[in-house]
GROMACS .gro file of C-alpha atoms in nm:
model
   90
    1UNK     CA    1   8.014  -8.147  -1.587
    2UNK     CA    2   7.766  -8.280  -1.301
    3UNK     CA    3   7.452  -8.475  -1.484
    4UNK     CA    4   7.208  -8.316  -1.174
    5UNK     CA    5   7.317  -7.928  -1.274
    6UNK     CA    6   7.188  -8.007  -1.575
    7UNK     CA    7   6.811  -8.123  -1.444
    8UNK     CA    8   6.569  -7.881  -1.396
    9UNK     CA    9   6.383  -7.845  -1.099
   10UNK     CA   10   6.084  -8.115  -1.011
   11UNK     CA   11   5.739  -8.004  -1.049
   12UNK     CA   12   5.538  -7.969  -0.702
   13UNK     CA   13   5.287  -8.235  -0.688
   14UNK     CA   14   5.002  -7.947  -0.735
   15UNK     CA   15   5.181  -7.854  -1.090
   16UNK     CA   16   5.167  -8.221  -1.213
   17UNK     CA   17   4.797  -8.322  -1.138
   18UNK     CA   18   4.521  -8.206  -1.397
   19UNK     CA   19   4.280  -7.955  -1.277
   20UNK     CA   20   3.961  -8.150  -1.334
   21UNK     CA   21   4.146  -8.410  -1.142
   22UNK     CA   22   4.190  -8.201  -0.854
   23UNK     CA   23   3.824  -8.127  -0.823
   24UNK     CA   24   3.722  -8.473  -0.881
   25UNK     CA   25   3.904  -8.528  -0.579
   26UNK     CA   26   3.733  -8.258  -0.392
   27UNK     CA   27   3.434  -8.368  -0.528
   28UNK     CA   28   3.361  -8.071  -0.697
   29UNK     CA   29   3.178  -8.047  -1.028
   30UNK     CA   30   3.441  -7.837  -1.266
   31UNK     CA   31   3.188  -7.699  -1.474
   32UNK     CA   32   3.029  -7.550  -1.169
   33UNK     CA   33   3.301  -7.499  -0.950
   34UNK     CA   34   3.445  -7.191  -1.049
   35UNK     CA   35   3.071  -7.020  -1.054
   36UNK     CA   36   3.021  -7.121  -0.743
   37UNK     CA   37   3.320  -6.971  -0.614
   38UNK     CA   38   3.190  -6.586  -0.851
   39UNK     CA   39   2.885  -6.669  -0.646
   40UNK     CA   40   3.053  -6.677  -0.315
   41UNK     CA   41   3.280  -6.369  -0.360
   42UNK     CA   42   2.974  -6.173  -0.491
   43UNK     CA   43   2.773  -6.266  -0.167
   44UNK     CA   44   3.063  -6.137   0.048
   45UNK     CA   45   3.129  -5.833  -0.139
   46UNK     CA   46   2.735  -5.755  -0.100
   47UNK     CA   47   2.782  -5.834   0.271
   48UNK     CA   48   3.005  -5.582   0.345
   49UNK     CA   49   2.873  -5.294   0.110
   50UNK     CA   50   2.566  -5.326   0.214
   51UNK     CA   51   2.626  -5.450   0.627
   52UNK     CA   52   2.496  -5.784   0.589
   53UNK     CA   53   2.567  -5.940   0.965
   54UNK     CA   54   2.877  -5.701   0.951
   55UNK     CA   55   2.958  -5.335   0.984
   56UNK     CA   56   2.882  -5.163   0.664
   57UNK     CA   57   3.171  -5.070   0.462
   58UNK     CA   58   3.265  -4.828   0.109
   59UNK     CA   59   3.330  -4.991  -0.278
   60UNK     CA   60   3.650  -4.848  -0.222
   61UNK     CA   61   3.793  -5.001   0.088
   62UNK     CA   62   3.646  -5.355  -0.050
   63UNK     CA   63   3.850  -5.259  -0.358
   64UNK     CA   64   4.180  -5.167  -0.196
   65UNK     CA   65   4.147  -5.508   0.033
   66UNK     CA   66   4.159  -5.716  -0.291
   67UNK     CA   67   4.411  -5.487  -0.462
   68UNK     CA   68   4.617  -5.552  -0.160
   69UNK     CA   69   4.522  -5.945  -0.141
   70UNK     CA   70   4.606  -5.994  -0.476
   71UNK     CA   71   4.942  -5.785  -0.472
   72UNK     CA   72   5.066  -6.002  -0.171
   73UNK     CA   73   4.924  -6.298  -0.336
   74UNK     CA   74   5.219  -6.249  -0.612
   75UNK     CA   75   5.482  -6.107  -0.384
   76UNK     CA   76   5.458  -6.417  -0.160
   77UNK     CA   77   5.459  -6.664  -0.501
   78UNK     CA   78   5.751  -6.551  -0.606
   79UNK     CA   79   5.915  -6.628  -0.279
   80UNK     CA   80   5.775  -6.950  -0.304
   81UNK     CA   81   5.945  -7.031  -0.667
   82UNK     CA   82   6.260  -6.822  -0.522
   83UNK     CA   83   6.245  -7.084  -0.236
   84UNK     CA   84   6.185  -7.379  -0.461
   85UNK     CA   85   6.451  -7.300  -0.659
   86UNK     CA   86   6.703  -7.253  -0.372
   87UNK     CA   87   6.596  -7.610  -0.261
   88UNK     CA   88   6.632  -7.766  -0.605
   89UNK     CA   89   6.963  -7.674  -0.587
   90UNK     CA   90   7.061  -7.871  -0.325
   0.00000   0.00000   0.00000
């Protein structure tokens, strides 16, 4: 039996660095990083529901735009691993 069949696929470069090594690089503080980011998303969603510099629109339509970001989000990681895997292969 072929030794590289038996291998498992290598990790992406983003799957073997740290987190808190990632946002040292960016230069981003990790225990205020991901608040920052709340705070961000919180400011756009009171943008739009409210018509901040942009046309005014419902809860509900800002709901189904993440429901559908997030869904694709998913769809188009799994194509990513399915691709991954495909190339590992090789």
């Amino acid at each position: 039996m072929d030794e590289k069949s038996n291998k498992t696929a290598p990790k992406s470069d983003l799957e073997k660095t740290d987190l808190k090594q990632v946002l040292t690089k960016l230069k981003v503080d990790p225990k205020t990083g991901l608040p920052l980011v709340i705070q961000h998303n919180c400011k756009q969603l009171c943008s739009c529901y409210f018509g901040w510099l942009v046309p005014r629109i419902s809860l509900w339509m800002i709901c189904e735009v993440w429901i559908y970001n997030i869904a694709w989000m998913f769809v188009l990681n799994i194509i990513r691993i399915l691709i991954e895997k495909a190339q590992a292969k090789k």
